[in-house]
Coordinates of C-alpha atoms in Angstrom, one line a residue:
M1 CA 169.0 155.4 127.7
L2 CA 171.7 154.6 125.1
D3 CA 170.9 157.7 123.1
L4 CA 172.2 159.7 126.1
L5 CA 175.9 158.3 125.6
P6 CA 178.4 160.0 123.3
D7 CA 179.0 157.9 120.1
S8 CA 182.6 156.8 121.2
V9 CA 181.2 155.5 124.5
L10 CA 178.3 153.7 122.8
I11 CA 180.5 152.1 120.2
R12 CA 182.9 150.8 123.0
A13 CA 179.8 149.7 125.0
L14 CA 178.5 147.6 122.1
T15 CA 181.9 146.0 121.0
D16 CA 184.4 146.0 123.9
K17 CA 184.2 143.2 126.7
A18 CA 187.0 145.2 128.5
Y19 CA 184.7 148.4 128.7
W20 CA 182.0 146.3 130.7
I21 CA 184.7 144.9 133.2
R22 CA 186.0 148.5 133.7
V23 CA 182.6 149.6 134.2
M24 CA 182.1 147.1 137.0
F25 CA 185.4 148.1 138.7
R26 CA 184.3 151.7 138.6
A27 CA 180.8 150.8 140.1
L28 CA 182.5 149.1 142.9
G29 CA 185.0 151.9 143.4
V30 CA 188.0 149.6 142.7
P31 CA 191.2 150.9 141.0
E32 CA 191.3 149.5 137.3
D33 CA 194.3 147.2 137.0
E34 CA 195.1 146.2 133.6
G35 CA 196.5 142.7 134.7
L36 CA 193.1 142.1 136.3
V37 CA 191.1 143.4 133.5
G38 CA 193.1 140.9 131.4
G39 CA 192.5 138.0 133.8
Y40 CA 188.7 138.7 133.5
L41 CA 189.0 138.9 129.7
W42 CA 190.8 135.6 129.5
A43 CA 188.5 133.9 131.8
L44 CA 185.3 135.2 129.9
R45 CA 186.9 134.7 126.5
N46 CA 183.9 132.4 125.6
L47 CA 181.3 134.8 126.1
T48 CA 180.0 137.5 123.7
V49 CA 180.2 141.2 124.4
G50 CA 176.5 141.2 125.3
E51 CA 176.8 138.2 127.7
V52 CA 179.6 140.1 129.4
R53 CA 177.5 143.1 129.7
D54 CA 174.7 140.9 131.1
G55 CA 176.7 139.3 133.5
V56 CA 178.3 142.6 134.8
I57 CA 174.9 144.2 135.2
W58 CA 173.4 140.9 137.0
V59 CA 176.2 140.9 139.3
L60 CA 176.1 144.6 140.3
S61 CA 172.4 144.2 140.7
D62 CA 173.4 142.4 143.9
P63 CA 174.0 145.1 146.5
S64 CA 176.4 143.1 148.5
W65 CA 179.2 143.4 145.9
R66 CA 179.0 147.3 146.0
E67 CA 178.8 147.0 149.7
W68 CA 182.0 144.9 150.0
R69 CA 183.7 146.9 147.1
I70 CA 185.3 143.9 145.9
P71 CA 185.1 142.5 142.3
P72 CA 183.1 139.2 141.9
P73 CA 185.1 136.4 140.5
P74 CA 184.9 136.0 136.7
E75 CA 182.8 132.7 137.4
A76 CA 180.1 135.0 139.0
I77 CA 180.0 137.1 135.7
Y78 CA 180.0 133.9 133.5
E79 CA 177.1 132.3 135.4
S80 CA 175.1 135.6 135.6
S81 CA 175.4 136.1 131.9
K82 CA 172.7 133.6 131.4
W83 CA 170.4 135.9 133.6
G84 CA 171.1 139.1 132.1
D85 CA 168.1 139.3 129.7
T86 CA 165.9 138.2 132.6
L87 CA 167.0 141.3 134.7
G88 CA 165.9 143.7 131.8
W89 CA 166.7 147.2 130.8
D90 CA 164.7 148.8 133.6
A91 CA 167.3 147.7 136.1
V92 CA 170.1 148.9 133.8
K93 CA 168.4 152.2 133.7
K94 CA 167.9 152.2 137.4
F95 CA 171.6 151.3 138.1
F96 CA 173.2 153.6 135.6
G97 CA 170.9 156.4 136.6
S98 CA 172.2 156.2 140.0
S99 CA 174.8 158.5 141.5
E100 CA 177.4 155.8 141.5
A101 CA 177.3 155.1 137.8
Q102 CA 179.9 156.7 135.6
L103 CA 180.9 155.6 132.2
G104 CA 184.2 157.1 130.8
G105 CA 184.2 160.6 131.5
W106 CA 180.5 160.7 131.4
R107 CA 177.7 160.2 134.1
I108 CA 174.5 158.9 132.4
G109 CA 172.3 161.8 131.6
R110 CA 174.9 164.5 132.5
E111 CA 178.6 165.4 132.0
V112 CA 180.9 164.8 134.9

């Protein structure tokens, strides 16, 4: 799946916590607010990029967040970061292969 991403997006996905917070907002259809992103980053400062990614993926696997279109509190991402590896890459592919998934200006597998 990662080989479908342009290099600039791939680098950000591997090195930037804010990237994953923004992915969460986009997946939920919530406007990205820099203050809100900063608040999440501060609350999740003790997590690695991979843990933030796993936490975001895990909380987004719960359809109720997408149905309500409200971002989960940072605590949900923090707690969910423990379960990211359990979820596995199959769920990531399923979610990011959906019509809702968009990263930057790219939809996974095809340009937007």
